[in-house]
XYZ file of C-alpha atoms in Angstrom:
484
model
C -63.188 -55.938 50.678
C -62.970 -59.816 50.519
C -61.730 -59.922 47.341
C -59.318 -56.952 48.256
C -57.868 -59.345 51.480
C -58.048 -62.068 49.099
C -55.712 -60.971 46.275
C -53.094 -58.986 48.643
C -52.905 -62.622 50.318
C -52.350 -63.789 47.091
C -49.492 -61.614 46.195
C -47.548 -62.390 49.294
C -47.409 -65.963 48.945
C -46.773 -65.597 45.168
C -45.045 -62.366 44.789
C -42.471 -63.245 45.346
C -41.239 -66.548 44.747
C -42.128 -64.633 40.753
C -39.322 -62.164 40.952
C -37.060 -64.456 42.757
C -37.497 -67.280 40.234
C -37.541 -64.141 37.404
C -33.883 -63.824 38.859
C -32.798 -66.793 39.700
C -32.804 -67.724 36.220
C -31.285 -64.726 35.193
C -28.340 -65.005 38.109
C -27.900 -68.872 36.523
C -27.149 -67.914 32.959
C -24.661 -65.050 34.219
C -22.941 -67.964 36.454
C -23.472 -70.454 33.563
C -21.805 -67.781 31.261
C -19.021 -66.686 32.605
C -18.175 -70.189 34.282
C -15.161 -70.379 32.120
C -15.415 -67.053 30.186
C -11.542 -65.330 30.166
C -12.173 -61.642 28.933
C -8.766 -62.014 27.893
C -9.166 -64.971 25.035
C -10.669 -64.332 21.239
C -13.815 -65.859 21.605
C -13.864 -68.348 19.084
C -13.644 -72.727 19.143
C -11.481 -73.006 16.586
C -8.053 -70.559 16.894
C -7.556 -69.936 13.197
C -10.392 -68.887 12.974
C -10.988 -65.039 12.568
C -13.937 -62.559 14.059
C -15.897 -60.521 11.938
C -16.674 -57.218 13.434
C -19.053 -55.255 11.712
C -18.848 -51.773 11.891
C -22.399 -48.831 11.601
C -21.512 -45.402 11.565
C -24.816 -43.165 11.112
C -23.411 -39.629 11.272
C -25.169 -37.549 13.469
C -24.035 -34.329 13.222
C -21.720 -31.856 11.898
C -20.568 -29.868 14.956
C -17.585 -28.795 12.920
C -15.661 -28.290 9.725
C -12.334 -26.647 10.379
C -10.918 -25.366 7.310
C -8.235 -23.722 8.359
C -6.990 -26.624 11.387
C -7.898 -29.367 8.360
C -10.223 -30.947 11.577
C -14.468 -32.362 11.166
C -15.832 -32.812 14.340
C -18.708 -34.780 14.241
C -21.339 -36.724 16.763
C -21.926 -39.850 15.646
C -24.034 -43.416 15.931
C -21.413 -45.974 16.223
C -22.848 -49.763 16.717
C -20.204 -52.927 16.604
C -21.863 -56.146 16.286
C -19.640 -59.376 16.776
C -20.498 -63.069 17.079
C -18.942 -64.496 20.640
C -18.761 -68.280 20.872
C -18.163 -68.805 24.732
C -21.670 -67.089 25.295
C -24.448 -69.231 23.954
C -27.461 -70.481 25.240
C -31.084 -72.710 24.588
C -33.298 -69.778 26.440
C -35.737 -72.670 26.687
C -33.262 -73.895 29.890
C -33.860 -70.655 30.971
C -37.270 -69.135 31.808
C -36.819 -67.862 27.831
C -34.551 -65.225 28.027
C -33.060 -64.572 25.247
C -30.608 -61.420 25.773
C -29.033 -60.194 28.596
C -27.069 -56.494 28.902
C -24.004 -56.160 30.479
C -21.423 -53.834 30.751
C -18.712 -53.849 28.228
C -15.354 -54.681 30.663
C -16.987 -58.154 31.408
C -16.626 -59.232 27.553
C -13.817 -59.314 25.601
C -13.659 -56.702 22.596
C -12.022 -55.757 19.533
C -9.671 -53.172 20.241
C -11.253 -50.629 17.141
C -9.455 -47.354 16.960
C -9.997 -44.513 15.238
C -6.937 -44.186 13.298
C -6.997 -40.395 11.632
C -7.769 -39.665 15.176
C -7.315 -35.512 15.193
C -7.636 -35.334 19.208
C -6.713 -37.015 22.074
C -6.866 -40.544 22.361
C -9.578 -42.715 24.421
C -10.741 -45.797 24.774
C -14.326 -45.106 23.624
C -15.603 -49.248 24.189
C -15.172 -49.135 27.805
C -17.563 -47.811 30.181
C -21.043 -49.530 27.639
C -23.777 -51.426 27.372
C -23.184 -54.127 24.677
C -26.350 -56.977 24.115
C -25.788 -60.033 23.986
C -28.264 -62.312 22.246
C -29.078 -66.168 23.068
C -26.686 -67.247 19.299
C -24.192 -65.608 20.395
C -24.076 -62.287 18.988
C -23.815 -59.572 20.202
C -24.127 -55.771 19.718
C -21.912 -51.909 21.279
C -23.179 -49.012 20.612
C -22.788 -45.931 21.490
C -22.819 -41.912 20.437
C -19.250 -40.457 20.213
C -17.731 -37.083 18.997
C -15.335 -37.871 17.240
C -12.520 -35.262 15.823
C -11.010 -36.185 12.448
C -8.047 -34.978 10.538
C -9.051 -34.280 6.709
C -7.468 -32.613 3.575
C -9.780 -29.282 2.798
C -9.728 -28.310 -0.287
C -10.539 -24.510 -0.660
C -10.682 -23.604 -4.603
C -14.358 -23.406 -5.465
C -14.782 -21.797 -1.482
C -18.173 -21.320 -0.979
C -19.596 -23.630 -3.275
C -18.068 -26.326 -2.348
C -17.294 -29.676 -2.310
C -15.868 -31.508 0.458
C -14.351 -35.122 1.064
C -13.731 -36.532 4.401
C -12.451 -39.782 6.142
C -13.294 -41.639 8.495
C -11.036 -44.492 9.013
C -11.914 -47.692 12.036
C -9.289 -50.513 12.512
C -8.289 -52.637 14.647
C -4.615 -51.697 16.326
C -3.076 -55.215 16.981
C -5.201 -58.115 16.087
C -4.382 -58.578 12.989
C -6.757 -59.955 9.631
C -5.822 -63.034 10.492
C -7.872 -62.872 13.900
C -9.898 -60.074 13.537
C -11.873 -58.549 10.608
C -13.512 -56.155 10.223
C -15.964 -54.307 7.662
C -18.624 -52.003 8.128
C -21.656 -49.783 6.714
C -22.733 -46.479 7.213
C -25.347 -43.634 5.946
C -26.528 -40.441 7.105
C -30.742 -40.883 8.366
C -30.764 -39.383 11.703
C -28.598 -36.580 10.695
C -29.020 -33.363 11.447
C -28.628 -29.930 9.069
C -26.224 -27.506 11.037
C -27.209 -25.004 8.670
C -23.641 -25.266 6.851
C -23.094 -28.429 5.381
C -25.654 -31.519 3.520
C -24.219 -34.959 3.501
C -24.442 -36.109 -0.430
C -22.808 -39.944 0.690
C -21.202 -41.884 2.486
C -19.070 -45.135 1.568
C -17.744 -47.300 3.780
C -14.683 -49.191 1.938
C -12.668 -51.840 3.814
C -8.946 -52.854 2.794
C -6.240 -54.590 4.300
C -3.200 -52.705 5.001
C 0.368 -53.291 5.888
C 1.899 -51.058 8.066
C 5.430 -50.438 7.715
C 5.460 -50.660 11.962
C 4.387 -54.518 11.313
C 5.931 -56.434 8.172
C 4.625 -59.334 6.855
C 1.356 -58.060 8.707
C -2.564 -57.861 6.694
C -4.629 -55.330 9.476
C -7.647 -54.459 8.272
C -9.888 -51.635 8.361
C -12.610 -49.511 7.434
C -12.807 -46.838 5.607
C -16.427 -43.724 6.040
C -15.710 -41.758 2.805
C -18.263 -39.081 4.081
C -19.298 -36.509 0.984
C -20.657 -32.936 2.148
C -22.077 -29.489 0.159
C -22.136 -26.736 1.568
C -24.290 -23.886 1.973
C -22.987 -21.109 -0.112
C -26.129 -18.300 0.410
C -24.473 -17.452 3.720
C -20.834 -16.156 2.550
C -23.200 -14.803 -0.984
C -25.249 -12.331 1.048
C -22.208 -11.568 3.589
C -18.815 -11.298 1.347
C -19.937 -11.506 -2.560
C -22.837 -9.231 -2.572
C -21.417 -6.530 -0.465
C -18.038 -6.931 -2.094
C -20.170 -6.728 -4.981
C -21.450 -3.492 -4.139
C -18.672 -2.040 -2.683
C -17.195 -2.426 -6.640
C -19.608 -0.847 -7.924
C -19.072 2.271 -6.707
C -15.824 2.495 -7.546
C -17.977 3.572 -11.178
C -18.586 5.968 -9.685
C -15.072 7.544 -9.645
C -16.048 7.867 -13.566
C -18.797 9.827 -13.277
C -17.553 12.402 -11.046
C -16.279 15.680 -12.906
C -12.043 16.538 -12.170
C -12.910 19.468 -10.287
C -14.743 18.033 -7.807
C -11.487 16.603 -6.721
C -12.958 13.680 -4.699
C -12.142 10.692 -7.725
C -8.846 9.259 -5.972
C -10.322 9.535 -2.520
C -13.133 7.788 -3.089
C -11.050 4.395 -5.238
C -9.287 4.772 -1.834
C -11.783 4.555 -0.287
C -13.242 1.320 -2.333
C -9.845 -0.437 -2.289
C -9.643 -0.098 1.946
C -13.159 -1.871 1.946
C -12.962 -4.566 0.071
C -9.085 -5.234 2.091
C -11.323 -5.704 4.612
C -13.115 -7.951 3.029
C -10.421 -9.820 2.228
C -9.120 -10.587 5.353
C -12.444 -11.469 6.552
C -12.070 -14.293 4.232
C -7.977 -14.569 5.260
C -9.046 -15.469 8.892
C -11.057 -18.752 7.573
C -8.954 -20.441 4.987
C -6.352 -22.434 5.779
C -3.123 -21.346 4.844
C -2.307 -23.195 1.891
C -1.434 -22.411 -1.902
C -4.927 -22.726 -3.207
C -6.643 -19.688 -3.815
C -10.323 -19.973 -2.609
C -12.598 -18.335 -5.822
C -13.748 -15.620 -3.212
C -10.074 -14.991 -2.933
C -9.913 -14.243 -6.372
C -13.165 -12.625 -6.791
C -12.391 -10.041 -3.777
C -8.512 -9.930 -6.173
C -9.868 -8.881 -9.218
C -11.954 -6.805 -7.883
C -8.893 -4.883 -5.942
C -7.048 -4.965 -9.135
C -9.965 -3.436 -11.333
C -10.259 -0.390 -7.670
C -6.720 -0.389 -8.210
C -7.314 -0.091 -12.328
C -9.522 2.460 -11.946
C -7.375 4.678 -9.710
C -4.039 4.175 -11.685
C -6.426 5.794 -14.448
C -8.068 8.172 -12.491
C -4.755 10.060 -12.038
C -4.188 9.822 -15.923
C -7.805 10.863 -16.339
C -6.079 13.782 -13.893
C -3.365 14.421 -15.517
C -4.394 15.350 -19.246
C -7.780 17.417 -17.782
C -5.459 19.114 -16.077
C -2.490 19.581 -18.599
C -0.818 22.784 -17.959
C -0.588 25.730 -20.684
C 3.580 25.047 -21.621
C 2.788 21.575 -22.515
C 3.195 20.025 -25.719
C -0.450 20.366 -27.986
C -2.265 17.537 -28.437
C -0.880 14.987 -31.131
C -2.153 14.902 -34.474
C -3.007 10.681 -33.986
C -4.986 11.519 -30.769
C -7.173 14.003 -32.309
C -7.351 12.120 -35.332
C -8.690 8.670 -33.134
C -9.421 9.170 -29.981
C -12.118 12.943 -30.629
C -12.447 12.375 -33.750
C -13.538 8.719 -33.967
C -13.653 7.656 -30.208
C -15.386 10.637 -29.136
C -18.206 10.906 -31.205
C -19.392 7.164 -30.169
C -18.732 7.627 -26.544
C -19.660 11.226 -25.760
C -22.070 13.236 -27.885
C -20.035 16.205 -27.404
C -19.725 16.458 -31.366
C -21.880 19.778 -31.326
C -20.085 21.025 -28.504
C -17.289 21.036 -30.806
C -18.921 22.099 -33.847
C -19.567 25.640 -31.626
C -16.131 25.391 -29.841
C -15.013 25.426 -33.951
C -17.337 28.426 -34.581
C -16.515 31.110 -32.229
C -13.011 30.416 -32.324
C -13.526 30.867 -36.441
C -15.324 34.283 -34.849
C -12.224 35.074 -32.586
C -10.056 34.406 -35.301
C -11.720 37.140 -37.073
C -11.510 39.658 -34.578
C -7.962 39.121 -33.924
C -6.857 39.206 -37.413
C -8.982 42.217 -38.180
C -7.728 44.414 -35.341
C -3.915 42.817 -36.000
C -4.629 44.794 -39.543
C -5.354 48.118 -38.205
C -2.427 47.209 -35.921
C -0.497 46.989 -38.608
C -1.749 49.743 -40.628
C -1.430 52.225 -38.539
C 2.070 51.489 -38.096
C 2.893 51.611 -41.816
C 0.914 54.659 -41.641
C 3.483 56.323 -38.653
C 7.086 54.761 -39.956
C 5.492 56.265 -43.410
C 4.717 59.628 -41.229
C 8.581 60.394 -39.993
C 10.567 59.133 -42.869
C 8.624 61.271 -44.787
C 8.707 64.096 -42.435
C 12.891 63.112 -41.917
C 12.926 64.177 -45.451
C 11.369 67.665 -45.724
C 13.420 68.724 -43.382
C 17.282 67.100 -45.069
C 15.620 69.684 -48.340
C 14.915 72.401 -46.326
C 18.448 72.450 -45.052
C 20.184 72.297 -48.618
C 18.116 74.408 -50.866
C 17.632 77.789 -48.378
C 21.275 77.451 -46.266
C 21.126 81.343 -45.822
C 17.702 80.913 -44.068
C 18.879 78.315 -41.699
C 18.727 79.697 -38.990
C 14.896 81.888 -40.142
C 13.605 78.345 -40.673
C 14.941 76.907 -38.238
C 13.119 79.251 -35.428
C 9.663 79.118 -37.019
C 9.366 75.487 -37.825
C 11.357 74.273 -34.003
C 7.909 74.187 -32.059
C 6.274 72.154 -34.791
C 8.986 69.402 -35.654
C 9.173 68.897 -31.461
C 5.673 68.787 -31.344
C 5.023 66.026 -34.625
C 8.977 63.955 -32.354
C 6.535 63.752 -29.625
C 3.414 62.816 -31.029
C 4.613 60.564 -33.041
C 6.471 58.734 -30.461
C 3.889 58.434 -28.106
C 1.730 57.214 -30.881
C 4.050 54.213 -31.260
C 4.678 53.604 -28.023
C 1.200 53.107 -27.877
C 1.339 51.324 -31.140
C 4.074 48.472 -29.693
C 1.800 48.258 -26.085
C -1.098 47.406 -28.162
C 1.024 44.805 -30.636
C 2.019 43.101 -27.022
C -1.280 43.153 -26.127
C -3.223 41.398 -29.040
C -0.177 39.197 -29.062
C -1.164 37.854 -24.794
C -4.417 37.665 -25.956
C -3.694 35.486 -28.744
C -1.014 33.770 -26.919
C -3.836 32.861 -24.467
C -6.122 32.179 -26.626
C -4.361 29.512 -28.246
C -2.992 28.392 -24.816
C -7.163 27.733 -23.877
C -7.543 26.594 -26.889
C -4.523 23.580 -26.183
C -6.364 22.846 -22.888
C -10.048 22.127 -23.815
C -8.682 20.451 -26.153
C -6.391 18.152 -23.274
C -9.991 18.162 -21.222
C -11.651 16.993 -24.072
C -8.905 13.936 -24.748
C -9.318 13.716 -21.395
C -13.276 13.531 -21.102
C -13.006 10.190 -24.208
C -10.360 8.279 -22.571
C -13.080 8.585 -19.378
C -15.532 7.287 -20.570
C -12.844 4.337 -22.737
C -11.621 3.707 -18.650
C -15.169 3.028 -17.576
C -15.867 0.496 -20.562
C -13.146 -0.979 -19.735
C -14.145 -1.108 -16.010
C -17.395 -1.978 -16.510
C -16.375 -5.104 -19.147
C -13.971 -6.145 -15.864
C -16.381 -6.278 -13.304
C -19.229 -8.246 -15.271
C -16.174 -10.755 -16.560
C -15.437 -10.993 -13.082
C -19.254 -11.421 -11.954
C -20.151 -14.059 -14.535
C -17.117 -16.277 -13.180
C -18.779 -16.318 -9.562
C -21.973 -16.859 -11.701
C -20.614 -19.635 -13.506
C -19.443 -21.411 -10.197
C -22.490 -20.979 -8.663
C -24.104 -22.790 -11.954
C -21.633 -25.096 -11.509
C -22.985 -25.868 -7.408
C -26.311 -25.982 -8.504
C -25.316 -28.545 -11.189
C -24.059 -30.479 -9.143
C -27.314 -30.919 -6.644
């Protein structure tokens, strides 16, 4: 209990003195430093000396890289270091105080601005805390959200790399008054899942501007290189588009009798149009067409060509019987040479040739019978007419009697002959019609075989075009991996 009382007495007597002692040295330091200090004057004792300002940029996050607006919104840690020759002291004179912190409004500040700012200009240097060291070195550090203009090249989208710049420099102080240098890195960078930083390059420049001819101004330009992570677009845009284009292959396997070849092709074309609109919404309105846009356009061209080819196939398949016959060169090169390689209907063709030959033999036999009957009938009628004439000449006196006895028989034979001739004439018409229909049916079957072969040829062309399109995309992806 006595020990506690003793400690309380010691604290009551010495504690306030210790605190006041520390505050007294700090207050005295501030009083001595700012007694004759003016923030309106450059803190150099020799007016011809330039103040070296060092910039350090630590890029923390890419908030948004807007391809359409051509802007980069980033979260960065910015640090400025320079020497103030009027803020120097000996720590031993102030009880070992080596540094202190003070609001930036109390000190002279370099008017460093962001040249390629794409947002409202703000005084981001004021309202912050500055660390002042005993040797006169000052350090201003603060995070900030910067929106800068950035020329974005979307030619290789989504396998692209972008390069954006952030240009810092004094706006009023010339190079003989304030000289800026800088460095930067991405050690604190946190990826947003879409962009990765590959490199940050800092370069100092001396530039003469048209509004101040003859004067050189220094700046530090940070070149930030980004690489896009393409897998989001691959799995959500490119692969679905590829699968939709593969569905277009089914149009070549649908039989023309189904009536759905054109409908399926139009449905695929509309699906690709939706994907293309999604790409167009994110891309800037420039003349550079991205790789994925070329992929969609080439796929749409393939689907459109498949529609046109399907129309050709349908026209060949449904050729009218009154149309022209298959040309000899089509029969020789397409059916004779390409047909056996693309579609195995050689056995079918032999079977159809056999049946056609069989039908032709039966028709020839039938037509021979009809002609024979016609010849017999014509000969019989002619013989009857000749016989009647001879009888009339030789026995003229007996004409009435002969006519009286032979009239019923000749009348009956005449009606039978006329009836038989009508039957034979109609039979000949039916036979001719049947032969004509057979020829028309054979012509249609031949055009359908041509359509089938052409369908397989167009299928191979479509597959080749699709493989070429996918090859270009895979080559782009391979080039992206090689860069990594």
